[in-house]
PDB file of C-alpha atoms in Angstrom:
ATOM      1  CA  MET A   1      82.351 125.023  92.977  1.00  0.00           C
ATOM      2  CA  ASP A   2      81.812 127.483  90.104  1.00  0.00           C
ATOM      3  CA  ARG A   3      84.681 129.049  88.182  1.00  0.00           C
ATOM      4  CA  ILE A   4      84.529 132.432  89.911  1.00  0.00           C
ATOM      5  CA  SER A   5      84.522 130.835  93.378  1.00  0.00           C
ATOM      6  CA  LEU A   6      87.456 128.637  92.382  1.00  0.00           C
ATOM      7  CA  ALA A   7      89.393 131.670  91.124  1.00  0.00           C
ATOM      8  CA  THR A   8      88.648 133.445  94.406  1.00  0.00           C
ATOM      9  CA  LEU A   9      89.945 130.454  96.360  1.00  0.00           C
ATOM     10  CA  HIS A  10      93.171 130.369  94.327  1.00  0.00           C
ATOM     11  CA  THR A  11      93.661 134.111  94.895  1.00  0.00           C
ATOM     12  CA  LEU A  12      93.157 133.803  98.650  1.00  0.00           C
ATOM     13  CA  ARG A  13      95.549 130.859  98.805  1.00  0.00           C
ATOM     14  CA  SER A  14      98.235 133.003  97.195  1.00  0.00           C
ATOM     15  CA  VAL A  15      98.066 135.088 100.397  1.00  0.00           C
ATOM     16  CA  LEU A  16      97.583 132.289 102.939  1.00  0.00           C
ATOM     17  CA  ASP A  17      97.473 128.659 101.874  1.00  0.00           C
ATOM     18  CA  ASP A  18      95.191 126.805 104.274  1.00  0.00           C
ATOM     19  CA  ARG A  19      96.535 123.450 103.057  1.00  0.00           C
ATOM     20  CA  ALA A  20     100.107 124.335 104.021  1.00  0.00           C
ATOM     21  CA  GLU A  21      98.967 125.665 107.405  1.00  0.00           C
ATOM     22  CA  ALA A  22      96.949 122.526 108.058  1.00  0.00           C
ATOM     23  CA  ALA A  23      99.933 120.349 107.154  1.00  0.00           C
ATOM     24  CA  ALA A  24     102.152 122.320 109.543  1.00  0.00           C
ATOM     25  CA  TYR A  25      99.810 122.669 112.521  1.00  0.00           C
ATOM     26  CA  GLY A  26      96.710 120.584 111.877  1.00  0.00           C
ATOM     27  CA  SER A  27      97.843 117.231 113.211  1.00  0.00           C
ATOM     28  CA  ASP A  28      98.887 118.691 116.563  1.00  0.00           C
ATOM     29  CA  ASP A  29      95.713 120.784 116.916  1.00  0.00           C
ATOM     30  CA  LEU A  30      93.446 117.906 115.934  1.00  0.00           C
ATOM     31  CA  ALA A  31      95.036 115.679 118.551  1.00  0.00           C
ATOM     32  CA  HIS A  32      94.152 118.220 121.253  1.00  0.00           C
ATOM     33  CA  PHE A  33      91.004 119.898 119.927  1.00  0.00           C
ATOM     34  CA  GLY A  34      89.360 117.528 117.408  1.00  0.00           C
ATOM     35  CA  PRO A  35      86.427 116.259 119.537  1.00  0.00           C
ATOM     36  CA  LEU A  36      85.976 119.660 121.175  1.00  0.00           C
ATOM     37  CA  TRP A  37      85.899 121.410 117.783  1.00  0.00           C
ATOM     38  CA  ARG A  38      83.160 119.073 116.546  1.00  0.00           C
ATOM     39  CA  GLN A  39      81.155 119.772 119.681  1.00  0.00           C
ATOM     40  CA  ILE A  40      81.518 123.543 119.257  1.00  0.00           C
ATOM     41  CA  LYS A  41      80.557 123.366 115.587  1.00  0.00           C
ATOM     42  CA  ALA A  42      77.416 121.375 116.428  1.00  0.00           C
ATOM     43  CA  SER A  43      76.473 123.907 119.100  1.00  0.00           C
ATOM     44  CA  ALA A  44      77.068 126.832 116.714  1.00  0.00           C
ATOM     45  CA  ASP A  45      74.649 125.258 114.216  1.00  0.00           C
ATOM     46  CA  GLU A  46      71.822 124.956 116.732  1.00  0.00           C
ATOM     47  CA  PRO A  47      68.929 127.432 116.244  1.00  0.00           C
ATOM     48  CA  PHE A  48      68.793 130.557 118.381  1.00  0.00           C
ATOM     49  CA  PRO A  49      65.748 131.394 120.514  1.00  0.00           C
ATOM     50  CA  LEU A  50      66.009 135.028 119.365  1.00  0.00           C
ATOM     51  CA  ALA A  51      67.847 136.299 116.300  1.00  0.00           C
ATOM     52  CA  ASP A  52      69.826 138.983 118.093  1.00  0.00           C
ATOM     53  CA  LEU A  53      73.422 139.619 119.095  1.00  0.00           C
ATOM     54  CA  LEU A  54      72.712 138.999 122.765  1.00  0.00           C
ATOM     55  CA  SER A  55      71.694 135.419 121.954  1.00  0.00           C
ATOM     56  CA  ILE A  56      74.956 134.944 120.052  1.00  0.00           C
ATOM     57  CA  ALA A  57      76.927 136.444 122.950  1.00  0.00           C
ATOM     58  CA  GLU A  58      75.223 134.120 125.420  1.00  0.00           C
ATOM     59  CA  ARG A  59      76.042 131.152 123.176  1.00  0.00           C
ATOM     60  CA  VAL A  60      79.688 132.272 123.102  1.00  0.00           C
ATOM     61  CA  PHE A  61      79.823 132.382 126.909  1.00  0.00           C
ATOM     62  CA  ALA A  62      78.206 128.946 127.116  1.00  0.00           C
ATOM     63  CA  LEU A  63      80.831 127.579 124.739  1.00  0.00           C
ATOM     64  CA  ALA A  64      83.577 129.319 126.718  1.00  0.00           C
ATOM     65  CA  ALA A  65      82.427 127.477 129.831  1.00  0.00           C
ATOM     66  CA  LEU A  66      82.344 124.252 127.838  1.00  0.00           C
ATOM     67  CA  THR A  67      85.921 124.691 126.658  1.00  0.00           C
ATOM     68  CA  GLU A  68      87.365 125.477 130.105  1.00  0.00           C
ATOM     69  CA  PRO A  69      90.204 122.988 130.583  1.00  0.00           C
ATOM     70  CA  ALA A  70      90.164 120.656 133.531  1.00  0.00           C
ATOM     71  CA  PRO A  71      92.388 121.820 136.385  1.00  0.00           C
ATOM     72  CA  ALA A  72      95.888 120.437 136.106  1.00  0.00           C
ATOM     73  CA  SER A  73      98.491 120.060 138.791  1.00  0.00           C
ATOM     74  CA  SER A  74     101.294 122.576 138.927  1.00  0.00           C
ATOM     75  CA  ALA A  75     104.935 121.695 138.526  1.00  0.00           C
ATOM     76  CA  ASP A  76     107.471 121.978 141.332  1.00  0.00           C
ATOM     77  CA  VAL A  77     110.877 123.252 140.217  1.00  0.00           C
ATOM     78  CA  VAL A  78     113.995 123.412 142.403  1.00  0.00           C
ATOM     79  CA  SER A  79     116.751 125.829 141.443  1.00  0.00           C
ATOM     80  CA  PHE A  80     120.462 125.038 141.730  1.00  0.00           C
ATOM     81  CA  ASP A  81     120.717 127.003 144.999  1.00  0.00           C
ATOM     82  CA  GLY A  82     117.965 124.959 146.650  1.00  0.00           C
ATOM     83  CA  ARG A  83     115.002 127.324 146.208  1.00  0.00           C
ATOM     84  CA  SER A  84     111.722 125.725 145.113  1.00  0.00           C
ATOM     85  CA  PHE A  85     109.169 127.243 142.784  1.00  0.00           C
ATOM     86  CA  GLU A  86     105.642 126.194 141.894  1.00  0.00           C
ATOM     87  CA  LEU A  87     104.941 126.829 138.214  1.00  0.00           C
ATOM     88  CA  PRO A  88     101.353 126.968 136.911  1.00  0.00           C
ATOM     89  CA  PRO A  89     100.465 124.358 134.295  1.00  0.00           C
ATOM     90  CA  ARG A  90     100.788 125.305 130.642  1.00  0.00           C
ATOM     91  CA  GLN A  91      97.377 125.948 129.117  1.00  0.00           C
ATOM     92  CA  ARG A  92      96.495 125.968 125.455  1.00  0.00           C
ATOM     93  CA  ASP A  93      94.426 128.902 124.250  1.00  0.00           C
ATOM     94  CA  ARG A  94      90.909 127.707 123.400  1.00  0.00           C
ATOM     95  CA  LEU A  95      89.058 130.934 122.629  1.00  0.00           C
ATOM     96  CA  TRP A  96      90.054 130.634 118.956  1.00  0.00           C
ATOM     97  CA  LEU A  97      87.887 127.518 118.733  1.00  0.00           C
ATOM     98  CA  ILE A  98      84.854 129.660 119.560  1.00  0.00           C
ATOM     99  CA  ALA A  99      86.021 132.592 117.436  1.00  0.00           C
ATOM    100  CA  VAL A 100      86.107 130.566 114.222  1.00  0.00           C
ATOM    101  CA  ALA A 101      82.541 129.413 114.946  1.00  0.00           C
ATOM    102  CA  VAL A 102      81.193 132.988 115.203  1.00  0.00           C
ATOM    103  CA  PRO A 103      80.631 133.308 111.415  1.00  0.00           C
ATOM    104  CA  ARG A 104      78.426 130.202 111.568  1.00  0.00           C
ATOM    105  CA  MET A 105      76.455 131.681 114.466  1.00  0.00           C
ATOM    106  CA  LEU A 106      75.929 134.944 112.588  1.00  0.00           C
ATOM    107  CA  PHE A 107      74.637 132.948 109.635  1.00  0.00           C
ATOM    108  CA  ARG A 108      72.351 130.753 111.746  1.00  0.00           C
ATOM    109  CA  ALA A 109      70.949 133.842 113.489  1.00  0.00           C
ATOM    110  CA  GLY A 110      70.172 135.465 110.128  1.00  0.00           C
ATOM    111  CA  PHE A 111      72.720 138.299 110.234  1.00  0.00           C
ATOM    112  CA  THR A 112      74.399 137.092 107.030  1.00  0.00           C
ATOM    113  CA  SER A 113      73.079 135.284 103.963  1.00  0.00           C
ATOM    114  CA  ARG A 114      76.035 132.874 104.020  1.00  0.00           C
ATOM    115  CA  VAL A 115      78.949 131.959 106.267  1.00  0.00           C
ATOM    116  CA  ILE A 116      81.586 134.715 105.942  1.00  0.00           C
ATOM    117  CA  PRO A 117      84.823 133.323 107.440  1.00  0.00           C
ATOM    118  CA  SER A 118      86.368 136.768 108.019  1.00  0.00           C
ATOM    119  CA  LEU A 119      83.599 137.796 110.454  1.00  0.00           C
ATOM    120  CA  VAL A 120      85.374 136.365 113.489  1.00  0.00           C
ATOM    121  CA  LEU A 121      84.730 139.555 115.518  1.00  0.00           C
ATOM    122  CA  LEU A 122      85.623 138.223 118.979  1.00  0.00           C
ATOM    123  CA  PRO A 123      88.121 140.206 121.059  1.00  0.00           C
ATOM    124  CA  LYS A 124      91.261 138.525 122.335  1.00  0.00           C
ATOM    125  CA  PHE A 125      89.722 138.232 125.804  1.00  0.00           C
ATOM    126  CA  LEU A 126      86.022 137.929 126.598  1.00  0.00           C
ATOM    127  CA  PRO A 127      84.406 140.839 128.500  1.00  0.00           C
ATOM    128  CA  PRO A 128      82.744 140.200 131.880  1.00  0.00           C
ATOM    129  CA  SER A 129      79.199 139.695 130.548  1.00  0.00           C
ATOM    130  CA  PRO A 130      77.275 138.635 127.421  1.00  0.00           C
ATOM    131  CA  ALA A 131      75.655 142.091 127.248  1.00  0.00           C
ATOM    132  CA  GLU A 132      79.059 143.749 126.903  1.00  0.00           C
ATOM    133  CA  LEU A 133      80.085 141.203 124.276  1.00  0.00           C
ATOM    134  CA  ALA A 134      76.897 141.947 122.314  1.00  0.00           C
ATOM    135  CA  GLU A 135      77.885 145.633 122.227  1.00  0.00           C
ATOM    136  CA  ILE A 136      81.386 144.719 121.017  1.00  0.00           C
ATOM    137  CA  LEU A 137      79.899 142.521 118.281  1.00  0.00           C
ATOM    138  CA  ALA A 138      77.549 145.321 117.179  1.00  0.00           C
ATOM    139  CA  VAL A 139      80.445 147.769 116.847  1.00  0.00           C
ATOM    140  CA  ALA A 140      82.571 145.218 114.962  1.00  0.00           C
ATOM    141  CA  ILE A 141      79.737 144.340 112.558  1.00  0.00           C
ATOM    142  CA  GLY A 142      79.066 148.024 111.903  1.00  0.00           C
ATOM    143  CA  ARG A 143      82.741 148.676 111.187  1.00  0.00           C
ATOM    144  CA  ALA A 144      82.974 145.694 108.827  1.00  0.00           C
ATOM    145  CA  ALA A 145      79.741 146.657 107.047  1.00  0.00           C
ATOM    146  CA  ARG A 146      80.877 150.249 106.470  1.00  0.00           C
ATOM    147  CA  ALA A 147      84.236 149.113 105.097  1.00  0.00           C
ATOM    148  CA  SER A 148      82.528 146.594 102.803  1.00  0.00           C
ATOM    149  CA  LEU A 149      80.071 149.199 101.517  1.00  0.00           C
ATOM    150  CA  ARG A 150      82.936 151.554 100.695  1.00  0.00           C
ATOM    151  CA  GLU A 151      84.713 148.812  98.742  1.00  0.00           C
ATOM    152  CA  LEU A 152      81.500 147.776  97.002  1.00  0.00           C
ATOM    153  CA  ASP A 153      80.716 151.366  96.059  1.00  0.00           C
ATOM    154  CA  ALA A 154      84.209 151.808  94.596  1.00  0.00           C
ATOM    155  CA  ILE A 155      83.898 148.577  92.601  1.00  0.00           C
ATOM    156  CA  GLU A 156      80.431 149.481  91.293  1.00  0.00           C
ATOM    157  CA  ARG A 157      81.574 152.948  90.233  1.00  0.00           C
ATOM    158  CA  ALA A 158      84.576 151.483  88.444  1.00  0.00           C
ATOM    159  CA  ALA A 159      82.398 148.779  86.853  1.00  0.00           C
ATOM    160  CA  SER A 160      79.879 151.324  85.599  1.00  0.00           C
ATOM    161  CA  ARG A 161      82.710 153.265  83.986  1.00  0.00           C
ATOM    162  CA  THR A 162      83.870 150.175  82.120  1.00  0.00           C
ATOM    163  CA  LEU A 163      80.488 149.828  80.406  1.00  0.00           C
ATOM    164  CA  SER A 164      80.726 153.306  78.924  1.00  0.00           C
ATOM    165  CA  ASP A 165      84.497 153.277  78.341  1.00  0.00           C
ATOM    166  CA  HIS A 166      84.558 150.148  76.212  1.00  0.00           C
ATOM    167  CA  GLY A 167      81.598 151.078  73.990  1.00  0.00           C
ATOM    168  CA  VAL A 168      80.867 147.465  73.017  1.00  0.00           C
ATOM    169  CA  THR A 169      77.798 145.383  72.258  1.00  0.00           C
ATOM    170  CA  LYS A 170      75.815 143.530  74.898  1.00  0.00           C
ATOM    171  CA  ARG A 171      77.211 140.173  73.725  1.00  0.00           C
ATOM    172  CA  SER A 172      80.812 141.289  74.132  1.00  0.00           C
ATOM    173  CA  LYS A 173      82.916 139.698  76.872  1.00  0.00           C
ATOM    174  CA  ALA A 174      84.989 142.861  77.341  1.00  0.00           C
ATOM    175  CA  PRO A 175      82.807 144.411  80.093  1.00  0.00           C
ATOM    176  CA  LEU A 176      82.804 141.121  82.011  1.00  0.00           C
ATOM    177  CA  LEU A 177      86.580 140.880  81.683  1.00  0.00           C
ATOM    178  CA  ALA A 178      86.914 144.436  82.960  1.00  0.00           C
ATOM    179  CA  ARG A 179      84.824 143.493  86.012  1.00  0.00           C
ATOM    180  CA  LEU A 180      86.997 140.441  86.632  1.00  0.00           C
ATOM    181  CA  LEU A 181      90.159 142.525  86.380  1.00  0.00           C
ATOM    182  CA  LEU A 182      88.812 144.825  89.087  1.00  0.00           C
ATOM    183  CA  SER A 183      88.797 141.900  91.515  1.00  0.00           C
ATOM    184  CA  TYR A 184      91.642 139.821  90.055  1.00  0.00           C
ATOM    185  CA  PRO A 185      94.307 142.082  88.521  1.00  0.00           C
ATOM    186  CA  GLY A 186      96.875 140.288  86.391  1.00  0.00           C
ATOM    187  CA  LEU A 187      94.687 137.474  85.073  1.00  0.00           C
ATOM    188  CA  GLN A 188      96.500 135.271  82.552  1.00  0.00           C
ATOM    189  CA  PRO A 189      94.968 134.206  79.192  1.00  0.00           C
ATOM    190  CA  ALA A 190      94.421 130.632  80.373  1.00  0.00           C
ATOM    191  CA  ALA A 191      92.436 131.830  83.380  1.00  0.00           C
ATOM    192  CA  VAL A 192      90.431 134.300  81.280  1.00  0.00           C
ATOM    193  CA  ALA A 193      89.588 131.541  78.781  1.00  0.00           C
ATOM    194  CA  ARG A 194      88.250 129.290  81.564  1.00  0.00           C
ATOM    195  CA  LEU A 195      86.332 132.004  83.406  1.00  0.00           C
ATOM    196  CA  LEU A 196      84.686 133.560  80.343  1.00  0.00           C
ATOM    197  CA  GLY A 197      84.278 130.393  78.305  1.00  0.00           C
ATOM    198  CA  VAL A 198      86.250 131.685  75.323  1.00  0.00           C
ATOM    199  CA  THR A 199      89.129 130.257  73.312  1.00  0.00           C
ATOM    200  CA  PRO A 200      92.714 131.003  74.394  1.00  0.00           C
ATOM    201  CA  GLN A 201      93.138 133.159  71.305  1.00  0.00           C
ATOM    202  CA  GLY A 202      89.974 135.086  72.157  1.00  0.00           C
ATOM    203  CA  ALA A 203      91.215 135.550  75.725  1.00  0.00           C
ATOM    204  CA  ARG A 204      94.494 137.013  74.474  1.00  0.00           C
ATOM    205  CA  LYS A 205      92.617 139.426  72.214  1.00  0.00           C
ATOM    206  CA  LEU A 206      90.371 140.522  75.084  1.00  0.00           C
ATOM    207  CA  LEU A 207      93.382 141.104  77.337  1.00  0.00           C
ATOM    208  CA  ALA A 208      95.144 143.022  74.579  1.00  0.00           C
ATOM    209  CA  THR A 209      92.079 145.257  74.166  1.00  0.00           C
ATOM    210  CA  SER A 210      91.888 145.765  77.911  1.00  0.00           C
ATOM    211  CA  GLY A 211      95.610 146.586  78.041  1.00  0.00           C
ATOM    212  CA  SER A 212      95.186 149.112  75.238  1.00  0.00           C
ATOM    213  CA  SER A 213      92.369 150.798  77.146  1.00  0.00           C
ATOM    214  CA  ALA A 214      94.493 150.932  80.280  1.00  0.00           C
ATOM    215  CA  ALA A 215      97.347 152.542  78.333  1.00  0.00           C
ATOM    216  CA  HIS A 216      94.980 155.348  77.350  1.00  0.00           C
ATOM    217  CA  GLY A 217      93.849 155.809  80.922  1.00  0.00           C
ATOM    218  CA  GLU A 218      90.467 154.148  80.419  1.00  0.00           C
ATOM    219  CA  ARG A 219      90.912 151.123  82.641  1.00  0.00           C
ATOM    220  CA  PRO A 220      89.780 151.876  86.206  1.00  0.00           C
ATOM    221  CA  ARG A 221      92.212 151.183  88.964  1.00  0.00           C
ATOM    222  CA  HIS A 222      91.731 148.488  91.530  1.00  0.00           C
ATOM    223  CA  PRO A 223      89.726 149.843  94.508  1.00  0.00           C
ATOM    224  CA  SER A 224      92.464 148.972  96.988  1.00  0.00           C
ATOM    225  CA  THR A 225      94.916 151.243  95.163  1.00  0.00           C
ATOM    226  CA  SER A 226      92.591 154.087  94.310  1.00  0.00           C
ATOM    227  CA  THR A 227      92.741 157.350  96.188  1.00  0.00           C
TER     228      THR A 227
END
């Protein structure tokens, strides 16, 4: 894993640490869903006859049928006054197993250039038919693409301003640091030194220069806080 990817992983784990979640819930889920999850993952990696959303929707419905739990007997409960009740068996939700495989299907079908974990896209409950699910997926992909383009446009505009604001040579690390600060505000000198391949002293000087620019209103704001 390269340095930028590792920094991204550390940033995401500051919001939700997958290791802590796995330690809390993983053992129980693996006991119930381990073999089924491997089967779903293998099916999600299989090639699609047509690279369209309908093919993905049909695969989702096939996996939904595969994950249907076997019928279980109900429980008979007798209340203190002698009345009897028949309670349906407790079922574990299994749609999430298919939902987390959707990003792999989108990648295998050629909709994305890599697996994007956030593109889960499935509704909480499946619609009646694959055709309706394909329409839901198309709307969700369009919404996600528009939001991503807005964020990308904001980042590119801010990045282009940094090149003119700093007025430095092509070999300078300052523009690259400014780009990093757009995505990772609050970077510490140690992290800057690793990411840019400079000495700790050089990293502190770069951050000081960047902080001076920000004090004069030259540093662009993070896209998520801009208006």
